[in-house]
mmCIF file of C-alpha atoms in Angstrom:
data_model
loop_
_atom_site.group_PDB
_atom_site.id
_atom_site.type_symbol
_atom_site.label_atom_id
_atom_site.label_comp_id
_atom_site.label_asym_id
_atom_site.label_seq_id
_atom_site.Cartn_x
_atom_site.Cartn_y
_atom_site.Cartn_z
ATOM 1 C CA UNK P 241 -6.233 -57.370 -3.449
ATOM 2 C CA UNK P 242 -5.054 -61.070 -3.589
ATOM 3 C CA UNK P 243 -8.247 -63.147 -5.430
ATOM 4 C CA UNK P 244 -6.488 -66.505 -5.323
ATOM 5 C CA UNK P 245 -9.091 -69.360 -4.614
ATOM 6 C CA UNK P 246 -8.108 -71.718 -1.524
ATOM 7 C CA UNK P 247 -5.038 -70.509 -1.419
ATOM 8 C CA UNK P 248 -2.871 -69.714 1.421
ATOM 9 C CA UNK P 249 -1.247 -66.557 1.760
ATOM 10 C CA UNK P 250 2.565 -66.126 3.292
ATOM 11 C CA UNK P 251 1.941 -62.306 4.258
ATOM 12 C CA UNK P 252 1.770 -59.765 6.588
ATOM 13 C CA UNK P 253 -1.897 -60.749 7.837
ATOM 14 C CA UNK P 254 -4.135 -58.013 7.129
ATOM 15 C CA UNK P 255 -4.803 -55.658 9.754
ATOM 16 C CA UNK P 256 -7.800 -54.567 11.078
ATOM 17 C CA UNK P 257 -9.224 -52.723 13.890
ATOM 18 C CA UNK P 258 -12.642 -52.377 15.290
ATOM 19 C CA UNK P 259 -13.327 -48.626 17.236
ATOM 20 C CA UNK P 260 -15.764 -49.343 19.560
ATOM 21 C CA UNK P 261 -18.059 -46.297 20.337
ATOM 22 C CA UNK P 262 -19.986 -46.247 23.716
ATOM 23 C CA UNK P 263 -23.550 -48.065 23.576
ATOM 24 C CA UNK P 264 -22.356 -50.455 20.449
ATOM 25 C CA UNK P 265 -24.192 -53.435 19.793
ATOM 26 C CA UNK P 266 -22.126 -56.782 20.530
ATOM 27 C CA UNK P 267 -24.053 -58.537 17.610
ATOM 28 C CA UNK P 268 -23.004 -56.034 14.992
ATOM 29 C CA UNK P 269 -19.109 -56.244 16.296
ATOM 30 C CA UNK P 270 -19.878 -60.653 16.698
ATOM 31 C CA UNK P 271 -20.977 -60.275 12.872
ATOM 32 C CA UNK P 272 -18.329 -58.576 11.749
ATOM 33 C CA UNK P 273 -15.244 -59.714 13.304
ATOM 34 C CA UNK P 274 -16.111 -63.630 13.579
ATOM 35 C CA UNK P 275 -15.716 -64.220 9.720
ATOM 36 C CA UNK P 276 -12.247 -62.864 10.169
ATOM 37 C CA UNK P 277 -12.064 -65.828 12.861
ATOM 38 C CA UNK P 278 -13.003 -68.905 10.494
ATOM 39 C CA UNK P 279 -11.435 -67.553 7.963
ATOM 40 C CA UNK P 280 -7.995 -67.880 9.721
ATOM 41 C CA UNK P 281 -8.918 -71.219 10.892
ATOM 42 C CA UNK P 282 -10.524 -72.855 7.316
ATOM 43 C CA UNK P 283 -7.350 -71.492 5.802
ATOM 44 C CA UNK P 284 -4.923 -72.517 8.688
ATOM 45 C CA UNK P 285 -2.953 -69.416 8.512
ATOM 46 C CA UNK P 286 -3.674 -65.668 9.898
ATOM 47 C CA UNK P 287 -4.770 -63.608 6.860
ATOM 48 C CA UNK P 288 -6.237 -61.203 9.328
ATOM 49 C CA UNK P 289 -5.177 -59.435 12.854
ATOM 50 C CA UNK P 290 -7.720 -57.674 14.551
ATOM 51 C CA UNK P 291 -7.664 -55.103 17.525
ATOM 52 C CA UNK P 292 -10.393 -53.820 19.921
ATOM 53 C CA UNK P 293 -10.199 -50.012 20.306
ATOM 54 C CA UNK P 294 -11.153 -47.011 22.771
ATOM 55 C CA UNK P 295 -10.369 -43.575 22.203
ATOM 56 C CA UNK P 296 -8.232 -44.420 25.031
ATOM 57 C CA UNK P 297 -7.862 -47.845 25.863
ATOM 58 C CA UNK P 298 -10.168 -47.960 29.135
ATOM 59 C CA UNK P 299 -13.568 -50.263 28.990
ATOM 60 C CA UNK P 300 -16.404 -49.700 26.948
ATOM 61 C CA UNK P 301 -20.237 -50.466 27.440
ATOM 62 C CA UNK P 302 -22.107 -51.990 25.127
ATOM 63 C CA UNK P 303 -25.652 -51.300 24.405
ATOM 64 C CA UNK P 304 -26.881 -54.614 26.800
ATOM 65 C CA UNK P 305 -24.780 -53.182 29.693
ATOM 66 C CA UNK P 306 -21.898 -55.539 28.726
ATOM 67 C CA UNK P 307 -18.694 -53.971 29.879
ATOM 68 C CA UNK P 308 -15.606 -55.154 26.877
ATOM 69 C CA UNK P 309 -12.136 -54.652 27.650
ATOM 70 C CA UNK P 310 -10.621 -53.342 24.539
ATOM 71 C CA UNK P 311 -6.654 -54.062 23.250
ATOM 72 C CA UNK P 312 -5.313 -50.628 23.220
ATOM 73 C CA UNK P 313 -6.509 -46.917 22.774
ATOM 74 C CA UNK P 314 -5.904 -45.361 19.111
ATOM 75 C CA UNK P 315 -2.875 -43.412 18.491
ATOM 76 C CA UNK P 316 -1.527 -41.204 15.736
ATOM 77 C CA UNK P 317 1.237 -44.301 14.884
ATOM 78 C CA UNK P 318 -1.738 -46.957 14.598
ATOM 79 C CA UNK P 319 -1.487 -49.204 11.393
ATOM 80 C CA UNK P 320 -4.193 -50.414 9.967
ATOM 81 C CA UNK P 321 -5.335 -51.940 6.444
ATOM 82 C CA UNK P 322 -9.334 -51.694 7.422
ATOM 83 C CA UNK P 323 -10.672 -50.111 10.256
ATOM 84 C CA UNK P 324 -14.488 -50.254 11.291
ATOM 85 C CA UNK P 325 -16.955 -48.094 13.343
ATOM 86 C CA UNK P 326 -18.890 -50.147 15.530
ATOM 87 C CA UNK P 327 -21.791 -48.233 17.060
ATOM 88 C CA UNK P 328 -25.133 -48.756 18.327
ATOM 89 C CA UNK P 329 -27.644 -46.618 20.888
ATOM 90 C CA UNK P 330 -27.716 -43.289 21.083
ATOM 91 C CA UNK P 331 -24.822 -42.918 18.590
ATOM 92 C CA UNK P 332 -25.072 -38.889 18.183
ATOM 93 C CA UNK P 333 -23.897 -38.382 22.145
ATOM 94 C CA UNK P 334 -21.330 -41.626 22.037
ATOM 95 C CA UNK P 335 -18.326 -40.496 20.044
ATOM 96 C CA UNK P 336 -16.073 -37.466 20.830
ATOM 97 C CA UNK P 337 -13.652 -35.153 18.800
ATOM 98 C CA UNK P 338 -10.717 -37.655 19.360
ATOM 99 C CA UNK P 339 -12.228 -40.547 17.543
ATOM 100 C CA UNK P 340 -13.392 -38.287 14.821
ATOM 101 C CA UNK P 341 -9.738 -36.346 14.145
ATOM 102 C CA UNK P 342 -8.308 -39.868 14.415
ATOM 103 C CA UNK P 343 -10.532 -41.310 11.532
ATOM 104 C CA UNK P 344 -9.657 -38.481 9.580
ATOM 105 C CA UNK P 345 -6.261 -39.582 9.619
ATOM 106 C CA UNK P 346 -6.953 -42.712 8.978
ATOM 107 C CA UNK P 347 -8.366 -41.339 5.635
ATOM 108 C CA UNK P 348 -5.699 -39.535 4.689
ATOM 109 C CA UNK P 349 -3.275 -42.388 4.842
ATOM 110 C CA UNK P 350 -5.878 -44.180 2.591
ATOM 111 C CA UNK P 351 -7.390 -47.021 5.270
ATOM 112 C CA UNK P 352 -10.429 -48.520 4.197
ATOM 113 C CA UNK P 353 -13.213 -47.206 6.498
ATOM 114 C CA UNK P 354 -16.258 -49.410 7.505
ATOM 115 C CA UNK P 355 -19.128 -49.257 9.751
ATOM 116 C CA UNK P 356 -21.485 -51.624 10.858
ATOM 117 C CA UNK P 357 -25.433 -50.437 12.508
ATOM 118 C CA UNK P 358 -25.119 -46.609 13.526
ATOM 119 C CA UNK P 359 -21.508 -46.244 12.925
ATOM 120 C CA UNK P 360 -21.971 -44.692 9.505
ATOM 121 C CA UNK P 361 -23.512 -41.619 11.818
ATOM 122 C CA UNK P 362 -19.633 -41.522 13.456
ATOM 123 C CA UNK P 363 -18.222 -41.271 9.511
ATOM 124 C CA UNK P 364 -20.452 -38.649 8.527
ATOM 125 C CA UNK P 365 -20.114 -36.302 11.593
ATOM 126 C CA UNK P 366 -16.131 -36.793 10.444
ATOM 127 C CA UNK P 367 -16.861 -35.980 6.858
ATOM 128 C CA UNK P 368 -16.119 -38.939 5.499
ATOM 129 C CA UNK P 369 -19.003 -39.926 3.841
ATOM 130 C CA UNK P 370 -19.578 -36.619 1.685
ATOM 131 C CA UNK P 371 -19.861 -37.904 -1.845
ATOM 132 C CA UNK P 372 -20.359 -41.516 -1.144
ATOM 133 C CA UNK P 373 -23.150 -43.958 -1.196
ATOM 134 C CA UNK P 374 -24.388 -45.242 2.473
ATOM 135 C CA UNK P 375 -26.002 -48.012 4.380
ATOM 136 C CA UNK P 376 -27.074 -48.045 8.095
ATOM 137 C CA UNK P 377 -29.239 -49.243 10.271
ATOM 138 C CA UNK P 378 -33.056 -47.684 9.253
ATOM 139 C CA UNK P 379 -33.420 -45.527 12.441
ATOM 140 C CA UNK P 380 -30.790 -43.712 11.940
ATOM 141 C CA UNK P 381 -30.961 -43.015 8.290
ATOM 142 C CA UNK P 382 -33.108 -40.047 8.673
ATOM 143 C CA UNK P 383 -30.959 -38.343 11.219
ATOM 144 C CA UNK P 384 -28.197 -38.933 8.570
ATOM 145 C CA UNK P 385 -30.314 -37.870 5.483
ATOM 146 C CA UNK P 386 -31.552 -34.462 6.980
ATOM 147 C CA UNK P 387 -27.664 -33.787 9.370
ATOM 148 C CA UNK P 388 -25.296 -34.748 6.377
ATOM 149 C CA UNK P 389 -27.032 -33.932 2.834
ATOM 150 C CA UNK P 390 -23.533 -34.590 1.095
ATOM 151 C CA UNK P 391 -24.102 -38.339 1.809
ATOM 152 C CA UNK P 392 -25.801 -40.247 -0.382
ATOM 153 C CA UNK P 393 -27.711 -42.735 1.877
ATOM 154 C CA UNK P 394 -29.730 -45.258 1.216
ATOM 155 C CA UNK P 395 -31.901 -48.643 2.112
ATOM 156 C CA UNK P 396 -29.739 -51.249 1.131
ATOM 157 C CA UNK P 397 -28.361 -53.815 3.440
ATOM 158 C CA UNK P 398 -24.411 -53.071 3.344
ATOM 159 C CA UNK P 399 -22.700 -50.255 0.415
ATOM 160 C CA UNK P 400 -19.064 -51.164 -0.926
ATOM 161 C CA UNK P 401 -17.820 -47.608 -2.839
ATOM 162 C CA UNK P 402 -14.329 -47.636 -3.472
ATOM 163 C CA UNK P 403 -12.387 -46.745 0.366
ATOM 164 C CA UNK P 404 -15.726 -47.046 2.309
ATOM 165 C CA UNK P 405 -17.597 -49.622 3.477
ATOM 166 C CA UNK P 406 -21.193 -49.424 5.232
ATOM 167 C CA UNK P 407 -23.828 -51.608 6.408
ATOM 168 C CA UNK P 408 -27.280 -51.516 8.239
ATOM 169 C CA UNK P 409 -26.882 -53.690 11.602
ATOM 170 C CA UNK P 410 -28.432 -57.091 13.580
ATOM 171 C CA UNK P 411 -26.463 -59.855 11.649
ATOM 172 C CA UNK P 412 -26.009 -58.374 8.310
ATOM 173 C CA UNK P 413 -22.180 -57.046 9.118
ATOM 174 C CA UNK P 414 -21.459 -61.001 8.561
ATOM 175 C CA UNK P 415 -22.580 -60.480 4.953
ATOM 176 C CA UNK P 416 -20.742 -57.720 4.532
ATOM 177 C CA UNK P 417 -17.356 -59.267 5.529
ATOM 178 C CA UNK P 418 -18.447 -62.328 3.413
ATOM 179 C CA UNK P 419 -18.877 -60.409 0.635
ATOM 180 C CA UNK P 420 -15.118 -58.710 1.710
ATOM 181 C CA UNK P 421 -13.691 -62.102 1.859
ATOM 182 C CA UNK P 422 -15.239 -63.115 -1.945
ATOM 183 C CA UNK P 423 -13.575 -60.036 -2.891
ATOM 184 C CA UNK P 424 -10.402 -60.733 -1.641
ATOM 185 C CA UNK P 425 -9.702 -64.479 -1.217
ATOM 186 C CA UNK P 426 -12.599 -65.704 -4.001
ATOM 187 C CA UNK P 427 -16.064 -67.687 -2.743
ATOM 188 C CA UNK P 428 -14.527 -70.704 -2.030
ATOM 189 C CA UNK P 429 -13.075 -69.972 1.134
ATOM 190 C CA UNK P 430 -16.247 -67.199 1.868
ATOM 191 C CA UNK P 431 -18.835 -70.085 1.143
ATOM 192 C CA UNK P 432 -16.686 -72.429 3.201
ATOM 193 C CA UNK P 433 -17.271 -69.848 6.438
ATOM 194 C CA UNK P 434 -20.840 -69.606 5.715
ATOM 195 C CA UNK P 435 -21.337 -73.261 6.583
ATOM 196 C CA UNK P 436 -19.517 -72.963 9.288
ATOM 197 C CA UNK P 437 -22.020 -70.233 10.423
ATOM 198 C CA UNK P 438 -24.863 -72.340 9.491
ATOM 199 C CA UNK P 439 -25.425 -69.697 7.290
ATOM 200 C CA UNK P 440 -28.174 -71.019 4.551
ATOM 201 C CA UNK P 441 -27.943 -68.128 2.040
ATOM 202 C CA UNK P 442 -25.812 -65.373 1.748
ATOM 203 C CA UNK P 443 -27.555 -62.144 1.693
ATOM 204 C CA UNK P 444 -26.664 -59.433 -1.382
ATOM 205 C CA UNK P 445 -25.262 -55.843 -1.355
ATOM 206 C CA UNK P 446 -28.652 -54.548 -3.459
ATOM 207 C CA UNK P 447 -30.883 -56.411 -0.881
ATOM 208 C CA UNK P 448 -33.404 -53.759 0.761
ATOM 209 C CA UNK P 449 -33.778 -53.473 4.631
ATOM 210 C CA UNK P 450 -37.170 -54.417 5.589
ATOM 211 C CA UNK P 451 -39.692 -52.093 6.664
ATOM 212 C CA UNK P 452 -39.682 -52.215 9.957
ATOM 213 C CA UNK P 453 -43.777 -51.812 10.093
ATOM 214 C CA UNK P 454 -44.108 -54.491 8.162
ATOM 215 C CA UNK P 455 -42.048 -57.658 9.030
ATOM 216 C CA UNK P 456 -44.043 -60.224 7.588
ATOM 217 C CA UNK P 457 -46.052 -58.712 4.925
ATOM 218 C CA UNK P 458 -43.820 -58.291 2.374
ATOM 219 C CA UNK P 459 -43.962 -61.740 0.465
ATOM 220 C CA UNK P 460 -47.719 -62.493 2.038
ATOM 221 C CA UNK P 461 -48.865 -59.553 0.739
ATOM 222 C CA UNK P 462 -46.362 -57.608 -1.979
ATOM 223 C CA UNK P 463 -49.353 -55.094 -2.528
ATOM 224 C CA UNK P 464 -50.111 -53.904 0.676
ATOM 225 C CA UNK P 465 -46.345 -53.588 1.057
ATOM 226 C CA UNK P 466 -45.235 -51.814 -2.134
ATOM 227 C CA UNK P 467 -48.163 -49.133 -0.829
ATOM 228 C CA UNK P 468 -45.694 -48.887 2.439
ATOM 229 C CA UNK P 469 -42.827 -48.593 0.664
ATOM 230 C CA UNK P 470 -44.387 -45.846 -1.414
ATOM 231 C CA UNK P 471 -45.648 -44.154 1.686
ATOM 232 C CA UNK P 472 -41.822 -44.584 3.589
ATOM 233 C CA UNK P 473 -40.910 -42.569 0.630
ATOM 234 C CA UNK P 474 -43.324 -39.843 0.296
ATOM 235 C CA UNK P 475 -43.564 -38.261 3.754
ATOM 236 C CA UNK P 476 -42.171 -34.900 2.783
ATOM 237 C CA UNK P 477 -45.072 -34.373 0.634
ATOM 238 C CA UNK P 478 -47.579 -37.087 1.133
ATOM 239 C CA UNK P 479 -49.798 -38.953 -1.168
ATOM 240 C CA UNK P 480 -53.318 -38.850 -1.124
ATOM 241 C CA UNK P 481 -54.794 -42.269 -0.815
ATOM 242 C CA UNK P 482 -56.339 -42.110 -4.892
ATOM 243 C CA UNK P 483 -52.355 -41.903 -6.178
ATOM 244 C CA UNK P 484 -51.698 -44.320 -3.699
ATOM 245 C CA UNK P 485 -54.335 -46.868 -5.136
ATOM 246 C CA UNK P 486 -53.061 -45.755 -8.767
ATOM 247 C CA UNK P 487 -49.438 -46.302 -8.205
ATOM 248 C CA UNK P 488 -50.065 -49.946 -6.340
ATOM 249 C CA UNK P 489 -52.451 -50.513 -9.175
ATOM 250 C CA UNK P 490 -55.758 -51.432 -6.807
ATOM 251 C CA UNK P 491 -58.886 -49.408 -6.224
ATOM 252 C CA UNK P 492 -59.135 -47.159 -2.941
ATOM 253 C CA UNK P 493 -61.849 -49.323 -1.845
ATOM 254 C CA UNK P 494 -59.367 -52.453 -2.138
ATOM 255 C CA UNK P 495 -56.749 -51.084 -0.903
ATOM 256 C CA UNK P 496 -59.010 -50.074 2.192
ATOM 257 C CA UNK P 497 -59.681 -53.489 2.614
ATOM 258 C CA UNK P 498 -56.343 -54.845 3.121
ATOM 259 C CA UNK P 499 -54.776 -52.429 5.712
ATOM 260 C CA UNK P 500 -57.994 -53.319 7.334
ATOM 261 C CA UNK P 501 -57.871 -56.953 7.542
ATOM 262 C CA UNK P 502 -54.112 -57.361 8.049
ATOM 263 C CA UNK P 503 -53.166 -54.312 9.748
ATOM 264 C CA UNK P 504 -56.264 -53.835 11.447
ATOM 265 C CA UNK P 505 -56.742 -49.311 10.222
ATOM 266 C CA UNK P 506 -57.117 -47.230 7.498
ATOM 267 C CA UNK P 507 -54.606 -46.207 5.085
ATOM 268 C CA UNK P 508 -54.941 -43.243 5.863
ATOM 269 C CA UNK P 509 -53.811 -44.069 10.025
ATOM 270 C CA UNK P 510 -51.171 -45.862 9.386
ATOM 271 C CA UNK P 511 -49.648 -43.285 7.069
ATOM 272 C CA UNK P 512 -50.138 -40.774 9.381
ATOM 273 C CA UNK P 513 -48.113 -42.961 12.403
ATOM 274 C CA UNK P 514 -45.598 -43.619 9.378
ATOM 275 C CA UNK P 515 -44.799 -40.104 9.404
ATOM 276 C CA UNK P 516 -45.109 -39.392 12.984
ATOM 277 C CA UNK P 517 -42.808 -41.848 13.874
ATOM 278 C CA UNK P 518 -40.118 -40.091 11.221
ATOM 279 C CA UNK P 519 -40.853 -37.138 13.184
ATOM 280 C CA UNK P 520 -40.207 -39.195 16.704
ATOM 281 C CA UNK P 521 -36.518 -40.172 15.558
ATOM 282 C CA UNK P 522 -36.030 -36.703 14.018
ATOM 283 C CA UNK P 523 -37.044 -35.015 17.330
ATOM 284 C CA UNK P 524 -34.602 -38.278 19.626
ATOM 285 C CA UNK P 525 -31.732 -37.455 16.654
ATOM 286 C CA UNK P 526 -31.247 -34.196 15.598
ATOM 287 C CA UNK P 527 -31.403 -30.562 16.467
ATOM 288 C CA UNK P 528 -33.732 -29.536 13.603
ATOM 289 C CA UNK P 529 -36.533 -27.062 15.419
ATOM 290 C CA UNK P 530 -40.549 -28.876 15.877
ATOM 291 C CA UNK P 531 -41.586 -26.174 13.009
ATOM 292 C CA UNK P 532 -38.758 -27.434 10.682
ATOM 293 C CA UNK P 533 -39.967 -31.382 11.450
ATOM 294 C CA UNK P 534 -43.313 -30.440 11.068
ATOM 295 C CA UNK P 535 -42.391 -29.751 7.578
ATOM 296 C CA UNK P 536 -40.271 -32.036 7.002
ATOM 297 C CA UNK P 537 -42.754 -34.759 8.025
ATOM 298 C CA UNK P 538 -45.472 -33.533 5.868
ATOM 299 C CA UNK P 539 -48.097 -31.373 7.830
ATOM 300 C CA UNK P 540 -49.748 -28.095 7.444
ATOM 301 C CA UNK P 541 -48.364 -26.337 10.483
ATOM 302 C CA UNK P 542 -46.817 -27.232 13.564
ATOM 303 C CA UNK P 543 -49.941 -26.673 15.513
ATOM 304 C CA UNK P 544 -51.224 -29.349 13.623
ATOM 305 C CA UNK P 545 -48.012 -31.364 14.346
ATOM 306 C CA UNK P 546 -48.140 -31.337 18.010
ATOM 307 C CA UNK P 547 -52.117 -32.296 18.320
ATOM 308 C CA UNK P 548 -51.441 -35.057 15.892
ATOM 309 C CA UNK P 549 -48.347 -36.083 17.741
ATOM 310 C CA UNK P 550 -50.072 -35.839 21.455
ATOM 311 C CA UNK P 551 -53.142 -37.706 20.135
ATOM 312 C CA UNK P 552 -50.838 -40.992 18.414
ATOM 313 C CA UNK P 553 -47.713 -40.820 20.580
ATOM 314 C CA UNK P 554 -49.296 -39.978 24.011
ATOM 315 C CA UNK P 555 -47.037 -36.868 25.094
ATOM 316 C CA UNK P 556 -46.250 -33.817 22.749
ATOM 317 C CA UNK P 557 -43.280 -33.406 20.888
ATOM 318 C CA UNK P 558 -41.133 -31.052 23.320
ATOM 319 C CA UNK P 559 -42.091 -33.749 25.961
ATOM 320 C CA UNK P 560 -40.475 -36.247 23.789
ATOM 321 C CA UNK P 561 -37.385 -33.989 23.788
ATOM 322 C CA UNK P 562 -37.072 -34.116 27.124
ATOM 323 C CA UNK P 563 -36.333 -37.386 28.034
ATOM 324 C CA UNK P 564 -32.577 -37.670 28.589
ATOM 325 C CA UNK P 565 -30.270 -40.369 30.748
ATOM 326 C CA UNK P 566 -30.423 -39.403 34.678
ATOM 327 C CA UNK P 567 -27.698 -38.056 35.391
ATOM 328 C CA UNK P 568 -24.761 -39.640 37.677
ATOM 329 C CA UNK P 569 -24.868 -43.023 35.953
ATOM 330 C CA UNK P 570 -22.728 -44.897 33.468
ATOM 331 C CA UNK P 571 -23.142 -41.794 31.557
ATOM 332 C CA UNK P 572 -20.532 -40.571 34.277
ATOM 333 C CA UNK P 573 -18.489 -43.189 34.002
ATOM 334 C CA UNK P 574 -18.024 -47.260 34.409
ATOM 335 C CA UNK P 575 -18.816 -47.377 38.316
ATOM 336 C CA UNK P 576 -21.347 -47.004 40.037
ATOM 337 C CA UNK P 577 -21.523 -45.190 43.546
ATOM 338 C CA UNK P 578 -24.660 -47.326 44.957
ATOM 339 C CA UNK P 579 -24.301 -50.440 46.987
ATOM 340 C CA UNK P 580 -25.996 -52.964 45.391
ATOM 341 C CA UNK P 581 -25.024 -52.582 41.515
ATOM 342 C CA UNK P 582 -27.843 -51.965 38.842
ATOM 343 C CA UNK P 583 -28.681 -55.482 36.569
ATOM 344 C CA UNK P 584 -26.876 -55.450 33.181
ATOM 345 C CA UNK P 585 -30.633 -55.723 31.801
ATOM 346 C CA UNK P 586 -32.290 -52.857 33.782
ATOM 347 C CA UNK P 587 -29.116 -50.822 32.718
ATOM 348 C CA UNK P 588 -29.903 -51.226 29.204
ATOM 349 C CA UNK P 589 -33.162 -50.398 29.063
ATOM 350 C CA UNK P 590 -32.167 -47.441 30.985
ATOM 351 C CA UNK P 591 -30.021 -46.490 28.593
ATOM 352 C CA UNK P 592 -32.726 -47.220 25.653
ATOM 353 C CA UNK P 593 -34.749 -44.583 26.898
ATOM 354 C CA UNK P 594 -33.664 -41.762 24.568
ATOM 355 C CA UNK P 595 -34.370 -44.636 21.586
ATOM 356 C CA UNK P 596 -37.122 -43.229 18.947
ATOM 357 C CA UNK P 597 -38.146 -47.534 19.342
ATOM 358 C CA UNK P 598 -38.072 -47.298 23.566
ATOM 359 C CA UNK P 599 -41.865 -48.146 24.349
ATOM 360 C CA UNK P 600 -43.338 -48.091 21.218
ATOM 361 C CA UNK P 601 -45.047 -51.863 21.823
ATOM 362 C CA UNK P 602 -46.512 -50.657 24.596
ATOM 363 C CA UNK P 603 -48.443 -47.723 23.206
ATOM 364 C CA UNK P 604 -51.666 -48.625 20.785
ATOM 365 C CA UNK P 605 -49.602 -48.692 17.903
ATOM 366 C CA UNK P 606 -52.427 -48.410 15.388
ATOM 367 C CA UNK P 607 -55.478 -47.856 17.339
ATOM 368 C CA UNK P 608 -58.748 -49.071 15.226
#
């Protein structure tokens, strides 16, 4: 890879193209392919090409009902130098056999292979993660983690290991291809896109996603968090709250105290919805049978499993199961047979419905 600083390159600008699955998110595909923008412009030449792909060139609908117009449809001749999964809701039902056979042979010529928010999901179904460390977005890590134990996921913001490239979603794809363009052109011209992006810091490959429980607790209150994190990690086989209090270095009775003042239960409750809602995306993502998530997700029996889960979640965990797109919608196809067209916005939350997230403000989260 070229590392010259500032300089401008007389090539062949590097290729890359972006496969778009159905349901992506447009910020994770804004993220990732705008630093390839600036980075044309700062350096007043094209050092990159990019192309919007379908499995065959017709429209694609992004996760806010947004309907994109893609370049072309992917074909055995394509030429690429990088090409990058871009996925986003409901990623297990979005891709088909074609994409996956045709990222296989993108391996085998020896393309670098990225993925930005659920995509990674789209390289492991392909097996094209086996053996390599993995980033993505946090609710879909589990369905990776328990579908694909050959991967090596984990919790970091974006993963650079030799031919792959992965990263969790929202904006952090544009720190991923800043870090790409450090690697190839030197920081000069990545800082110099940063400012353009207003961007006041740029964020690290070792960075951590946040919990998603706690969004603002983790500098406020690095205790109560590190007791989350420990909890996020031991769900399997939980905890009791005395090796909780040990590890975190606090008494039980302390420790009581501050899930009650800032998150308003016991430790004890809030562990249990921690591992409930693993269960939720295991039961919205994979296959795996409510005995085998019962296990998985720490309890006794799966008796026990559904009363806890119809008790926190409000319906019981085959109910969950059962809540699937209507049919004869866009799941049909990019039309739509009624008179009066659906809004964009009521189509997406249509759509959102399988989500292990859809509703989950609405329900008493952490009842006291």
């Amino acid at each position: 890879m070229p590392t010259n600083e500032g300089s401008r390159v007389s090539q062949t600008p590097y290729r890359v193209g972006f496969l778009l699955i159905d349901n992506f998110t447009l910020i994770a595909l804004a993220t990732a392919v705008e630093p390839l923008r600036v980075a044309n412009t700062l350096s007043g030449t094209e050092l990159y090409s990019w192309t919007l792909l379908t499995a065959d060139g017709g429209m694609v609908r992004a996760s806010d009902g947004m309907v994109v117009m893609p370049d072309a449809g992917i074909r055995d001749d394509d030429q690429f130098d990088l090409v990058i999964v871009v996925a986003g809701v409901d990623v297990i039902h979005s891709f088909s056999p074609v994409q996956v056979r045709w990222l296989r042979q993108q391996a085998r010529r020896h393309v670098l292979l990225a993925a930005v928010c659920t995509g990674a999901y789209v390289l492991a179904s392909a097996g094209l993660l086996d053996g390599y460390a993995c980033s993505a977005h946090w609710e879909c890590l589990e369905a990776i983690q328990e579908r694909f134990p050959r991967v090596q996921t984990n919790n970091r913001l974006f993963t650079v290991q030799e031919e792959r490239m992965t990263c969790t979603g929202g904006t952090v794809p544009m720190h991923m291809m800043l870090s790409f363009l450090a690697r190839r052109h030197g920081r000069e011209l990545s800082n110099a896109v940063s400012h353009m992006f207003v961007c006041d810091r740029l964020r690290e490959e070792s960075e951590r996603q946040p919990l998603p429980l706690l969004p603002r607790l983790a500098s406020s209150q690095p205790r109560l968090a590190e007791v989350a994190q420990l909890m996020e990690a031991n769900i399997e086989e939980p905890l009791d709250l005395g090796e909780l209090a040990a590890l975190a270095g606090t008494s039980r009775r302390q420790l009581e105290r501050l899930f009650l003042k800032h998150l308003g239960c016991t430790p004890s409750r809030y562990y249990l919805r921690v591992r409930l809602e693993r269960a939720r995306r295991l039961l919205k993502q994979t296959s795996f049978s409510i005995v085998e998530i019962a296990s998985m997700c720490g309890f006794v029996s799966a008796t026990h499993f559904s009363r806890c889960y119809r008790k926190t979640m409000g319906r019981a965990p085959r109910q969950e199961r059962t809540v699937v797109w209507p049919p004869g919608t866009a799941t049909d196809g990019l039309t739509d047979a009624s008179p009066a067209p659906a809004s964009s916005s009521r189509e997406a939350l249509r759509r959102a419905s399988t989500e292990p997230n859809y509703g989950m403000l609405t329900k008493n989260v952490l009842s006291r």
